[in-house]
mmCIF file of C-alpha atoms and ligand atoms in Angstrom:
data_model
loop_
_atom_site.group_PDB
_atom_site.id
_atom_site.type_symbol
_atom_site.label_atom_id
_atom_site.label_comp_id
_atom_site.label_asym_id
_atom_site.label_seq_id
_atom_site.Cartn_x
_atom_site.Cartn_y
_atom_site.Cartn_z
ATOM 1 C CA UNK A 1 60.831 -56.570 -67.350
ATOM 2 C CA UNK A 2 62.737 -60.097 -66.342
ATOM 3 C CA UNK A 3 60.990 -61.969 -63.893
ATOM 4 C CA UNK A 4 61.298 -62.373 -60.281
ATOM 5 C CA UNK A 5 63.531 -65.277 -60.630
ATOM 6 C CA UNK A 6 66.343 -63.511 -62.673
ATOM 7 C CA UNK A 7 66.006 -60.198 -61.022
ATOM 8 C CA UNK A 8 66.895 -61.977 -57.536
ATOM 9 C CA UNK A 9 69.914 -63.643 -59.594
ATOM 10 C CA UNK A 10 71.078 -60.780 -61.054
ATOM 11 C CA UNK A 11 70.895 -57.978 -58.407
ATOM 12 C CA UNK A 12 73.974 -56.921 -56.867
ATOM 13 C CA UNK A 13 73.444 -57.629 -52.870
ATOM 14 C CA UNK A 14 75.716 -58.302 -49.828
ATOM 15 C CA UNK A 15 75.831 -61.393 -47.880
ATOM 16 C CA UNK A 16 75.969 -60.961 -43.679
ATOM 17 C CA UNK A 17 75.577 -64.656 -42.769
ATOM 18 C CA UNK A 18 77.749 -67.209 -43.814
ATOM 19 C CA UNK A 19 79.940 -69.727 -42.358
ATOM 20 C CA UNK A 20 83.109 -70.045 -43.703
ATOM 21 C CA UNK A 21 83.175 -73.836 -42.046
ATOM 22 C CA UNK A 22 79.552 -74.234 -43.812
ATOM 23 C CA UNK A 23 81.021 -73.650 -47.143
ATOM 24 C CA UNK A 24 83.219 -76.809 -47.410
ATOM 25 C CA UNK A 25 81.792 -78.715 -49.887
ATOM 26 C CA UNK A 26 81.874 -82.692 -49.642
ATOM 27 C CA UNK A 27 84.707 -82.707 -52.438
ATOM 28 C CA UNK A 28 86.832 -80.491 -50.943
ATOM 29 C CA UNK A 29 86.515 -82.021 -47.321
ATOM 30 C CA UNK A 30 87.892 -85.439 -49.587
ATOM 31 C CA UNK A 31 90.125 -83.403 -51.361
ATOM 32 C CA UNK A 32 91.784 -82.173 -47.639
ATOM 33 C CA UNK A 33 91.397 -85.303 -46.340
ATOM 34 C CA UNK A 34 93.274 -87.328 -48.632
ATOM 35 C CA UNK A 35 95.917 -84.257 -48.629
ATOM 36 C CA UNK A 36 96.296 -84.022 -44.959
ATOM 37 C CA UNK A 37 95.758 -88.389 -43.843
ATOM 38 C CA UNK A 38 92.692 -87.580 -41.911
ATOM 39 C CA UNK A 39 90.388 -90.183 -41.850
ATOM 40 C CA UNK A 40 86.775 -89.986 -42.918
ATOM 41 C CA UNK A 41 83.788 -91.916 -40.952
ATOM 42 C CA UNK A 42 82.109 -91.643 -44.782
ATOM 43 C CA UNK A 43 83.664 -93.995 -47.806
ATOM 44 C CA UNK A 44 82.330 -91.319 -50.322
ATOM 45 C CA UNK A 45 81.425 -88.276 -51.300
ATOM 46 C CA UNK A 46 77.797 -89.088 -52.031
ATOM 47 C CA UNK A 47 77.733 -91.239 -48.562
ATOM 48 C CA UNK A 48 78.793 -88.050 -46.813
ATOM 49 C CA UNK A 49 76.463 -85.874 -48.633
ATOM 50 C CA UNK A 50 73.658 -88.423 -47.907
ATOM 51 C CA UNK A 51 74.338 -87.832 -44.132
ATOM 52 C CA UNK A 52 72.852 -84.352 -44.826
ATOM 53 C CA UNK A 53 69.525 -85.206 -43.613
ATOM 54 C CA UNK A 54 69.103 -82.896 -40.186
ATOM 55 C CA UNK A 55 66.482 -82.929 -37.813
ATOM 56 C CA UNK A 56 66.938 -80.003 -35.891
ATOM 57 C CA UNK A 57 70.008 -77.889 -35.395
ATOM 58 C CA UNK A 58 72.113 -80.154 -32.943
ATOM 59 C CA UNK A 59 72.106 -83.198 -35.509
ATOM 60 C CA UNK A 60 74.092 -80.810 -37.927
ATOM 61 C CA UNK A 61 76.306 -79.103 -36.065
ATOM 62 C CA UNK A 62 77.304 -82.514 -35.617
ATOM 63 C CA UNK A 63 78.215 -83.193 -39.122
ATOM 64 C CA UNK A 64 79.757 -79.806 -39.508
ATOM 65 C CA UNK A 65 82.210 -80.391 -36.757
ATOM 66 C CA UNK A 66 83.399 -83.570 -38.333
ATOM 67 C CA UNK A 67 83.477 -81.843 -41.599
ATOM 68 C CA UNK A 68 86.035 -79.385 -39.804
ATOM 69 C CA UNK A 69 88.555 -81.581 -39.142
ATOM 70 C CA UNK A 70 90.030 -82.176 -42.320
ATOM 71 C CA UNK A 71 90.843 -78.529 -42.056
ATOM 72 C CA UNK A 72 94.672 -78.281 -40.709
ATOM 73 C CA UNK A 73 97.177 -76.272 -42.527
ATOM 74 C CA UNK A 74 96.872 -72.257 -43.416
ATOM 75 C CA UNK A 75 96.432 -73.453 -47.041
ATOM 76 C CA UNK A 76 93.402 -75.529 -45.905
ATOM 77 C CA UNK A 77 91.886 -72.345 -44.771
ATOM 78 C CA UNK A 78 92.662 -70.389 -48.158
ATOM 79 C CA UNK A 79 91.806 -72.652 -50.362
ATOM 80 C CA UNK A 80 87.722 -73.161 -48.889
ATOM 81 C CA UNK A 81 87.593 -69.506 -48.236
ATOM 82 C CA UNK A 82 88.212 -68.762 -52.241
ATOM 83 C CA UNK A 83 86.197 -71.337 -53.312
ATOM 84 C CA UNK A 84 83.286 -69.935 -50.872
ATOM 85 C CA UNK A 85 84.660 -65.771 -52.618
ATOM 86 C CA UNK A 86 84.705 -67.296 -55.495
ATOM 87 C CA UNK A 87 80.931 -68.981 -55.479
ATOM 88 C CA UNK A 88 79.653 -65.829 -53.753
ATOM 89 C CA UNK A 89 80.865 -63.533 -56.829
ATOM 90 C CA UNK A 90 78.855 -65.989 -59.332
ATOM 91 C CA UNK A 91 75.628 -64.868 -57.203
ATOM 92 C CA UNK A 92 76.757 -61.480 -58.047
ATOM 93 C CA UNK A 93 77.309 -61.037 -54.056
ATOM 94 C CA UNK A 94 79.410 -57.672 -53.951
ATOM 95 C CA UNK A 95 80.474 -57.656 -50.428
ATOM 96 C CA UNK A 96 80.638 -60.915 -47.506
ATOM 97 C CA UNK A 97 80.912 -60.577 -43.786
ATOM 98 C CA UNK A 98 82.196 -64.020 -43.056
ATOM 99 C CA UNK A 99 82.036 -66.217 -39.942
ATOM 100 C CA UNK A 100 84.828 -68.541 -38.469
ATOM 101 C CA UNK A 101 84.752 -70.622 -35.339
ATOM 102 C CA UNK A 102 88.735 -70.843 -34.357
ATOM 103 C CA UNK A 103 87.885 -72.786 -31.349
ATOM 104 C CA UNK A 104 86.757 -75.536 -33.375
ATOM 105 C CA UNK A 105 90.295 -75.660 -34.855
ATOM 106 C CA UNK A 106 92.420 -74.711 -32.121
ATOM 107 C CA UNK A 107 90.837 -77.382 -29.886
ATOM 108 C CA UNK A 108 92.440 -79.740 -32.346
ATOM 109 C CA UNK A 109 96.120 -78.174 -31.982
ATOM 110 C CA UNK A 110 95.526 -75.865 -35.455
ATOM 111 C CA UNK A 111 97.189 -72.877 -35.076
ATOM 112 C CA UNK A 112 95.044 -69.525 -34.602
ATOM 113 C CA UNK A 113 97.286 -67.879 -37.202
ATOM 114 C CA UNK A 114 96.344 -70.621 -39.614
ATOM 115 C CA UNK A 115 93.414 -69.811 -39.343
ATOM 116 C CA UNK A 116 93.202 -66.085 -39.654
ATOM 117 C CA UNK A 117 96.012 -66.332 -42.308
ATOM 118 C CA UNK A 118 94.274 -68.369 -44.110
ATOM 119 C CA UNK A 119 91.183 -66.828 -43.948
ATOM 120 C CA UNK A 120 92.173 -63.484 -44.927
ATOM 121 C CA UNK A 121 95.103 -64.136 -47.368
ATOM 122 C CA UNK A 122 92.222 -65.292 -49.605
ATOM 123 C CA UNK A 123 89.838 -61.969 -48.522
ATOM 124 C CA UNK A 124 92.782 -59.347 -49.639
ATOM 125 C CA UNK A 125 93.182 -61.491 -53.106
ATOM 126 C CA UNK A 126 89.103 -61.231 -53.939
ATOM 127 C CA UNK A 127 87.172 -61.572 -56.684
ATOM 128 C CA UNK A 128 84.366 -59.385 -53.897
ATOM 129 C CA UNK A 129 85.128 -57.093 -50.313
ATOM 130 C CA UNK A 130 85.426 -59.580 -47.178
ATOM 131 C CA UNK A 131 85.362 -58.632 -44.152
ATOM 132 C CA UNK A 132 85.872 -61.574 -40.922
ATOM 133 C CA UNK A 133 83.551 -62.037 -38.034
ATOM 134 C CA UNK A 134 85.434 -64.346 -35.131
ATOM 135 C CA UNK A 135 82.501 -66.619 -33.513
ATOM 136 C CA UNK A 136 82.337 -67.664 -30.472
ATOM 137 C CA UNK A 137 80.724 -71.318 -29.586
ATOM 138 C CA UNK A 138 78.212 -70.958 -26.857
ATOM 139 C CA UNK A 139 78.017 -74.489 -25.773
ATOM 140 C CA UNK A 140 81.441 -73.343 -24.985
ATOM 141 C CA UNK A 141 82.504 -71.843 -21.107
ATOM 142 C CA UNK A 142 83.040 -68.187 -21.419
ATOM 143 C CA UNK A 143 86.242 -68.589 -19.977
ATOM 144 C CA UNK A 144 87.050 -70.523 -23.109
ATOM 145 C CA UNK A 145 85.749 -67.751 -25.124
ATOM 146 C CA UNK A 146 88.126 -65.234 -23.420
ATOM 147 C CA UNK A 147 91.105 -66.920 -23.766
ATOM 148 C CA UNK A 148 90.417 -67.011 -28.048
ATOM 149 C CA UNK A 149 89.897 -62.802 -27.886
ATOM 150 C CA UNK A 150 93.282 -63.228 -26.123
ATOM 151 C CA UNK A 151 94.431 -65.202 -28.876
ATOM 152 C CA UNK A 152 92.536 -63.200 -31.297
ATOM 153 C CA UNK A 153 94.464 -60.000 -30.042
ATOM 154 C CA UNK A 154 97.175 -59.376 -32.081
ATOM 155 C CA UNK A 155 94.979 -59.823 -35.161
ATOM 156 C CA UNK A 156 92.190 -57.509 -34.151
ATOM 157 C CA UNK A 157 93.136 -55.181 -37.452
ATOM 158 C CA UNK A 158 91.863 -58.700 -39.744
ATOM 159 C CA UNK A 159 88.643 -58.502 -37.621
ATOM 160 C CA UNK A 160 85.499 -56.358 -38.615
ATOM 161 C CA UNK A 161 83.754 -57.976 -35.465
ATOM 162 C CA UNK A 162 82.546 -61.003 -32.915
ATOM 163 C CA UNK A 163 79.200 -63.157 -33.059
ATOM 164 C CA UNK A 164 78.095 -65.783 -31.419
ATOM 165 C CA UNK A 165 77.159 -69.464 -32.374
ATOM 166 C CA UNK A 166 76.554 -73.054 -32.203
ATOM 167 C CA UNK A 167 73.888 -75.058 -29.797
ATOM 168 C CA UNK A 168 71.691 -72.147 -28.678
ATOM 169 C CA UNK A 169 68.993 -73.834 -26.237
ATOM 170 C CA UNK A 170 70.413 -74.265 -23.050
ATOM 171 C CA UNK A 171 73.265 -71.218 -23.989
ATOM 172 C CA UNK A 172 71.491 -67.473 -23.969
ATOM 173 C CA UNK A 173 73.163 -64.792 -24.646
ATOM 174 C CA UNK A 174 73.956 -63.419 -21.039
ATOM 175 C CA UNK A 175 76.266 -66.728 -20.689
ATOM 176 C CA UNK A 176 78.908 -64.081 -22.990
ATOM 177 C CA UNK A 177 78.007 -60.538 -21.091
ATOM 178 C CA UNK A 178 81.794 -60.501 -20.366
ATOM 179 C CA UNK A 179 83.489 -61.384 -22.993
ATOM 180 C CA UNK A 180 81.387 -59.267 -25.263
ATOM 181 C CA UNK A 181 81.878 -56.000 -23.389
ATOM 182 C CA UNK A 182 85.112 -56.816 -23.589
ATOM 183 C CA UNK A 183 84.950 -56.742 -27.248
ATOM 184 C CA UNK A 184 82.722 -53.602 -27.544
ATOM 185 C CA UNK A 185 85.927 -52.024 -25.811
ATOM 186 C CA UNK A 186 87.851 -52.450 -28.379
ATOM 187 C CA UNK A 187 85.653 -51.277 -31.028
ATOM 188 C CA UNK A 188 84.317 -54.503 -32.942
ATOM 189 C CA UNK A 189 81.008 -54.990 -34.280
ATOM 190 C CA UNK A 190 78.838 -57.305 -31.886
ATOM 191 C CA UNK A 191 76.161 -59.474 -33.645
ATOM 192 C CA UNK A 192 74.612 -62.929 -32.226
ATOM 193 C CA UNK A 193 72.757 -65.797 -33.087
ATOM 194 C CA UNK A 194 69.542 -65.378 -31.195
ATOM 195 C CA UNK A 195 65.771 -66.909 -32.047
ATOM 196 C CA UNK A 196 66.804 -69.294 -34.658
ATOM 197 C CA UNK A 197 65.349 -72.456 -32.055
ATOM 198 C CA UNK A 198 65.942 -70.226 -29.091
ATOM 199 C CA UNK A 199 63.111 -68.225 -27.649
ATOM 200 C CA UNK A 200 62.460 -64.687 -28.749
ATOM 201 C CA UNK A 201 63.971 -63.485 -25.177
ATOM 202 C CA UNK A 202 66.867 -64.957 -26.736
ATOM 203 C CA UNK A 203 67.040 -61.890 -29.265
ATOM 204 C CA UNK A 204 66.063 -59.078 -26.190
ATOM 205 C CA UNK A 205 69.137 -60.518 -24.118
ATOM 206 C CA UNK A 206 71.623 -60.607 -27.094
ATOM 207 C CA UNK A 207 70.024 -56.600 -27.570
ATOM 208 C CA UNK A 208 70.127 -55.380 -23.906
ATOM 209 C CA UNK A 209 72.730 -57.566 -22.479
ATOM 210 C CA UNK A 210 75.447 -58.045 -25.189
ATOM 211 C CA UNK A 211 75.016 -54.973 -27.033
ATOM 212 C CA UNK A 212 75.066 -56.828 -30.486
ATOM 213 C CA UNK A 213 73.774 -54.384 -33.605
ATOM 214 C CA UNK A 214 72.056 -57.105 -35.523
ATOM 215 C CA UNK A 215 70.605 -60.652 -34.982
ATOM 216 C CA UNK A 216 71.469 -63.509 -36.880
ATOM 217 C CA UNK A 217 68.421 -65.586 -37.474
ATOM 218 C CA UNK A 218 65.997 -64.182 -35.567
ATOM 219 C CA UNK A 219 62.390 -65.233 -37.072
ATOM 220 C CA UNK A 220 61.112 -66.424 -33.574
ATOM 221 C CA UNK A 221 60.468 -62.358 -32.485
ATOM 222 C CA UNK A 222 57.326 -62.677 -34.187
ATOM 223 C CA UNK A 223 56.152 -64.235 -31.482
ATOM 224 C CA UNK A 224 56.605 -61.316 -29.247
ATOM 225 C CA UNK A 225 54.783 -57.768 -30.567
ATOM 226 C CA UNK A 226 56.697 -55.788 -28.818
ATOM 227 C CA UNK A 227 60.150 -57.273 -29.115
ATOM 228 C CA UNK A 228 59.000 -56.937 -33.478
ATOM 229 C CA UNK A 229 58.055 -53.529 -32.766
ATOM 230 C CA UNK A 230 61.456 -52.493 -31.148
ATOM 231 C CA UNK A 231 63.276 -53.998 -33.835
ATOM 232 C CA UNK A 232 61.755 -52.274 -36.458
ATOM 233 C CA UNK A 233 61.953 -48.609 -33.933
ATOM 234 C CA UNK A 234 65.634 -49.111 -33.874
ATOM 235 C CA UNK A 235 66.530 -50.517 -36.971
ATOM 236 C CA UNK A 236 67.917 -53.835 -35.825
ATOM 237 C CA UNK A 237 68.952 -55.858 -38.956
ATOM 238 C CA UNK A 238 67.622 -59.731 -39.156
ATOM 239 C CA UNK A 239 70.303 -61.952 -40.701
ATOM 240 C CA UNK A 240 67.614 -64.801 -42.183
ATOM 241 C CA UNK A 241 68.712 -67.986 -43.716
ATOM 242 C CA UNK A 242 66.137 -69.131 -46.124
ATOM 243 C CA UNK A 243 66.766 -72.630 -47.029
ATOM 244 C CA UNK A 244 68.737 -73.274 -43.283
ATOM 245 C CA UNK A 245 65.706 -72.714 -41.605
ATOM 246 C CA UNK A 246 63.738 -75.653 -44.102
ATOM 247 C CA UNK A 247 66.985 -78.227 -43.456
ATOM 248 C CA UNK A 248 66.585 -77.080 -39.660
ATOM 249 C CA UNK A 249 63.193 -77.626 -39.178
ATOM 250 C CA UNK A 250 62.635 -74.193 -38.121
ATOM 251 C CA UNK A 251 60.248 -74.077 -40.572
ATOM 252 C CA UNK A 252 57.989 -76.804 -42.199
ATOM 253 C CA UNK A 253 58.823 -76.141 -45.460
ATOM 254 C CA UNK A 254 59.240 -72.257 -47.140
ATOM 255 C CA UNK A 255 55.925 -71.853 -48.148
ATOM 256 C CA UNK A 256 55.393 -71.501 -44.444
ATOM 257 C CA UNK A 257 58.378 -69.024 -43.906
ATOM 258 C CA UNK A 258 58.035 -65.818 -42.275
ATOM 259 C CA UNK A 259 60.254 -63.786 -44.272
ATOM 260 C CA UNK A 260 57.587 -61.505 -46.310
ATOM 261 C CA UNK A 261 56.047 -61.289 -42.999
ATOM 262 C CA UNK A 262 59.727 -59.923 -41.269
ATOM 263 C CA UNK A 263 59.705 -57.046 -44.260
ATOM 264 C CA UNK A 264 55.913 -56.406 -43.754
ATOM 265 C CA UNK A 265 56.001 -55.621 -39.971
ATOM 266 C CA UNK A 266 58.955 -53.007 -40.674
ATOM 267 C CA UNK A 267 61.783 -55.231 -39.843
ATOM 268 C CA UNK A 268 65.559 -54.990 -41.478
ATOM 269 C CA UNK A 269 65.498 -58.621 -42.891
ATOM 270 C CA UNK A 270 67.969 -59.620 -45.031
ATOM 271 C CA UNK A 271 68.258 -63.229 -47.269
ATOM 272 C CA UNK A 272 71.831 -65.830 -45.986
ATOM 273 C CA UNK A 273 73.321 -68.706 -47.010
ATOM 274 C CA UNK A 274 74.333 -69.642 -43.206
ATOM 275 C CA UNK A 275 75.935 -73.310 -44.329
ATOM 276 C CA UNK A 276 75.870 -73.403 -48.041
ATOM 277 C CA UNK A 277 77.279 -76.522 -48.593
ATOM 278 C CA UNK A 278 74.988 -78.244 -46.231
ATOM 279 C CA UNK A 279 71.487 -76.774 -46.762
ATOM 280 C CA UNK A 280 71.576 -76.904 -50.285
ATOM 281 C CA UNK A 281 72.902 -73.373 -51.894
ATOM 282 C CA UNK A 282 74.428 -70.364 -51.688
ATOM 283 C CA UNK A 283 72.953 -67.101 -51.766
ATOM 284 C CA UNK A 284 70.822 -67.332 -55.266
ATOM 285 C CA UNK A 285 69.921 -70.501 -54.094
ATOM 286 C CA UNK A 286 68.386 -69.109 -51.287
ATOM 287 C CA UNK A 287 66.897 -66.285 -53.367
ATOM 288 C CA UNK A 288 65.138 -68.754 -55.909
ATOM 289 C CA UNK A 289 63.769 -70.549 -52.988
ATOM 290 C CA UNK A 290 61.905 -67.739 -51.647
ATOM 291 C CA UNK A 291 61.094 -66.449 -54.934
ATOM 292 C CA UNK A 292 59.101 -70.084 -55.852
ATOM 293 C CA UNK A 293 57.212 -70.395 -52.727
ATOM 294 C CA UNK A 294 56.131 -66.952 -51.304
ATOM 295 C CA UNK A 295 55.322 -64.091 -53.632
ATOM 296 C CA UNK A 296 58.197 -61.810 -53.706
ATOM 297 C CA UNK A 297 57.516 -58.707 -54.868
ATOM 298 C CA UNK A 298 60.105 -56.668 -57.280
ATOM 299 C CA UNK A 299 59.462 -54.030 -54.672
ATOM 300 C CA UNK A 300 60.236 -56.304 -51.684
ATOM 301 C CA UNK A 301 63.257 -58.256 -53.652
ATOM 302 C CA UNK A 302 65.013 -54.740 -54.061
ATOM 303 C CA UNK A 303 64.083 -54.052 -50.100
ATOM 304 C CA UNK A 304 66.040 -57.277 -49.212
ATOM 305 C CA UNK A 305 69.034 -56.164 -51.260
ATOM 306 C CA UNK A 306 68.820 -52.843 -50.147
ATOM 307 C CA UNK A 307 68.767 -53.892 -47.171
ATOM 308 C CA UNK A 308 71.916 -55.850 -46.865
ATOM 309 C CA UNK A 309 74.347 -53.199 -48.047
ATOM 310 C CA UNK A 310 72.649 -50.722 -45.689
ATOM 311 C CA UNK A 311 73.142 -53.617 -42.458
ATOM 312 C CA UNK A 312 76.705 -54.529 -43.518
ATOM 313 C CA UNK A 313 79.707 -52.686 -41.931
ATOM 314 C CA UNK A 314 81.144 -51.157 -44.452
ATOM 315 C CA UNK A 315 81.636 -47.353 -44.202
ATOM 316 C CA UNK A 316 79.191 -45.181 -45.375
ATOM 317 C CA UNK A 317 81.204 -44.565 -48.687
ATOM 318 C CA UNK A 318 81.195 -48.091 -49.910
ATOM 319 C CA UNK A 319 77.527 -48.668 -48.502
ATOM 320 C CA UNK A 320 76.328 -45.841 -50.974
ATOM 321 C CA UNK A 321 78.461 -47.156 -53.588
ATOM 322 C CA UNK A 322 76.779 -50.263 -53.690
ATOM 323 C CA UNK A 323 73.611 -49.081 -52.841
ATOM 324 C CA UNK A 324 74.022 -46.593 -56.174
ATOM 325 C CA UNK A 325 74.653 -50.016 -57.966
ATOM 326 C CA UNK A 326 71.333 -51.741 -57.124
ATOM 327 C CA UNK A 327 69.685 -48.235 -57.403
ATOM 328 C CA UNK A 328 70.971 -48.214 -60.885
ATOM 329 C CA UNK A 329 69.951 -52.217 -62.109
ATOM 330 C CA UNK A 330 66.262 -51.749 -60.675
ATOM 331 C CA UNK A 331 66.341 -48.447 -62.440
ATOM 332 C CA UNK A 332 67.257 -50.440 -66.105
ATOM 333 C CA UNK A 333 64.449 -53.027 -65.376
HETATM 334 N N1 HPA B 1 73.257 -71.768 -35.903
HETATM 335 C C1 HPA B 1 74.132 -71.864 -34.912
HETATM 336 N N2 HPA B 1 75.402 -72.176 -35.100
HETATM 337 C C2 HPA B 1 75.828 -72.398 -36.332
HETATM 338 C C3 HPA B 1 74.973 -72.307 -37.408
HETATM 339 C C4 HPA B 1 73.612 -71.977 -37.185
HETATM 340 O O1 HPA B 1 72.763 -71.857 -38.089
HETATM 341 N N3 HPA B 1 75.717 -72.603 -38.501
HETATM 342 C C5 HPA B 1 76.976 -72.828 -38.096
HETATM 343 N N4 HPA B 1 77.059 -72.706 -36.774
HETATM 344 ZN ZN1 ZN B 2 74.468 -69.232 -38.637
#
């Protein structure tokens, strides 16, 4: 039997939290730069990646939004969303339900349809399934957040579903009651970023008040039994993200990470890159790093797998398909 580390490498498994902004790696923010004649506040790409040293999650969404700008044209959009396909499929990631933030482009005059376009030209060409969840940034007026579902409209076909991101203390989730019945209306999935550095009554508003089907983040509901115990009674996936929640500070470091614990009270936790480029790796990246510091059973490794098909929203066709898959590699073990 291979060991833990290259059974977590070589299972097949989905990935439900990613953001396509938090993929651009400091070469290819250059590489747009110098393409586009945006200027850079960092004379390198080693001085930029040295300014990846975060103290909570304000300090890098700062970073992240600078990053951003260098991303103008359609093409812009293509080309980091098939490096990011392209990365994911090394990781043997089957299937990717990927985040954008269009107000952080169209705030800078980028066109919506640049964005989209871009997005999903590079989802139809592959090398895995993508599927694109529109974010909306909570620091952000809901107002604001209105008028991009307005924008976001006559695209709704290229959408899967909406979330919720960006500065979460100070922003709970019944700021966006509106806008996200709004979207339940018209069929999308609802997810949210709740409990990451938000409270766990982060993750019951984003539940009762916004409908949402999972939770992205959400380790803090261990702090509340019976928020932990609903979770598990109605199946509410946890979109966790390993080696963000170290760079965050959520977490001291991962030998102190709650994950194991997650799968041990019954909860639908699942392993995320979030930001790969900024927090230090993609999704076997994140996988290794559990698998060194807390012990990660076979059993439990298959579970987290398992468990990401089943969350995704893909129809129940090409959820057993992959689930056959990863049926079939533990079964060969
Ligand atoms: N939390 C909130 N907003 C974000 C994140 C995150 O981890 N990554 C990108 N936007
Ligand atoms: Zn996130």
């Amino acid at each position: 039997m291979p060991n833990i580390r290259d059974i977590v490498q070589q299972m097949p498994k989905a990935e439900l939290h990613i953001h396509i902004e938090g993929s651009l790696e400091p070469e290819l923010i250059f590489a747009l730069a110098q393409r586009n004649g945006v200027a850079l506040a960092y004379p390198s790409v080693e001085a930029l990646r040295a300014a990846y040293a975060f103290s909570d999650l304000q300090s890098f969404l700062d970073i992240y939004y600078a990053g951003a700008s260098v991303l103008l044209t359609e093409q812009d959009f293509y080309d980091m969303t098939a490096a990011y396909l392209a990365r994911a499929h090394a990781d043997q990631v089957r299937h990717a339900e990927i985040f954008f933030d269009p107000q952080t482009h169209t705030a800078r005059g980028v066109p919506f349809a640049s964005v989209v376009n871009g997005i999903w030209r590079a989802c139809q060409e592959g090398p895995i399934s993508a599927s694109l969840i529109m974010c909306f940034l909570r620091h952000l007026p809901e107002e604001e957040a209105i008028a991009t579902l307005e924008e976001a409209l006559p695209y709704r076909d290229k959408l899967i579903g909406v979330g919720l991101d960006s500065s979460e203390l100070g922003h709970p989730p019944e700021k966006f009651a509106r806008v996200f019945e709004r979207c339940r209306q018209l069929g999308l999935h609802l997810v949210a970023h709740a409990g990451e550095e938000g409270p766990p009554a982060y993750i019951e508003t984003a539940l009762d008040l916004l409908n949402v089907e999972r939770i992205d983040h959400g380790v803090r509901c261990l702090e509340d039994g019976a928020l932990t115990q609903r979770l598990a009674q109605e199946h509410i996936a946890l979109t966790v993200c390993p080696l963000s929640n170290i760079k965050l500070r959520v977490f001291g470091d991962m030998g102190q990470h709650n994950l194991l614990a997650l799968l041990d009270a019954g909860l639908v936790a699942t392993v995320n890159s979030d930001d790969p480029a900024y927090f230090g790796g993609y999704m076997n990246a994140n996988f290794l790093a559990v698998a060194e510091a807390l012990p990660l059973s076979v059993q439990q490794a298959y579970r987290l797998a398992h468990n990401s098909f089943s969350a995704s929203f893909l129809d129940a066709g090409a959820k057993q398909g992959f689930i056959d898959e990863l049926d079939h590699y533990f079964a060969t073990l």
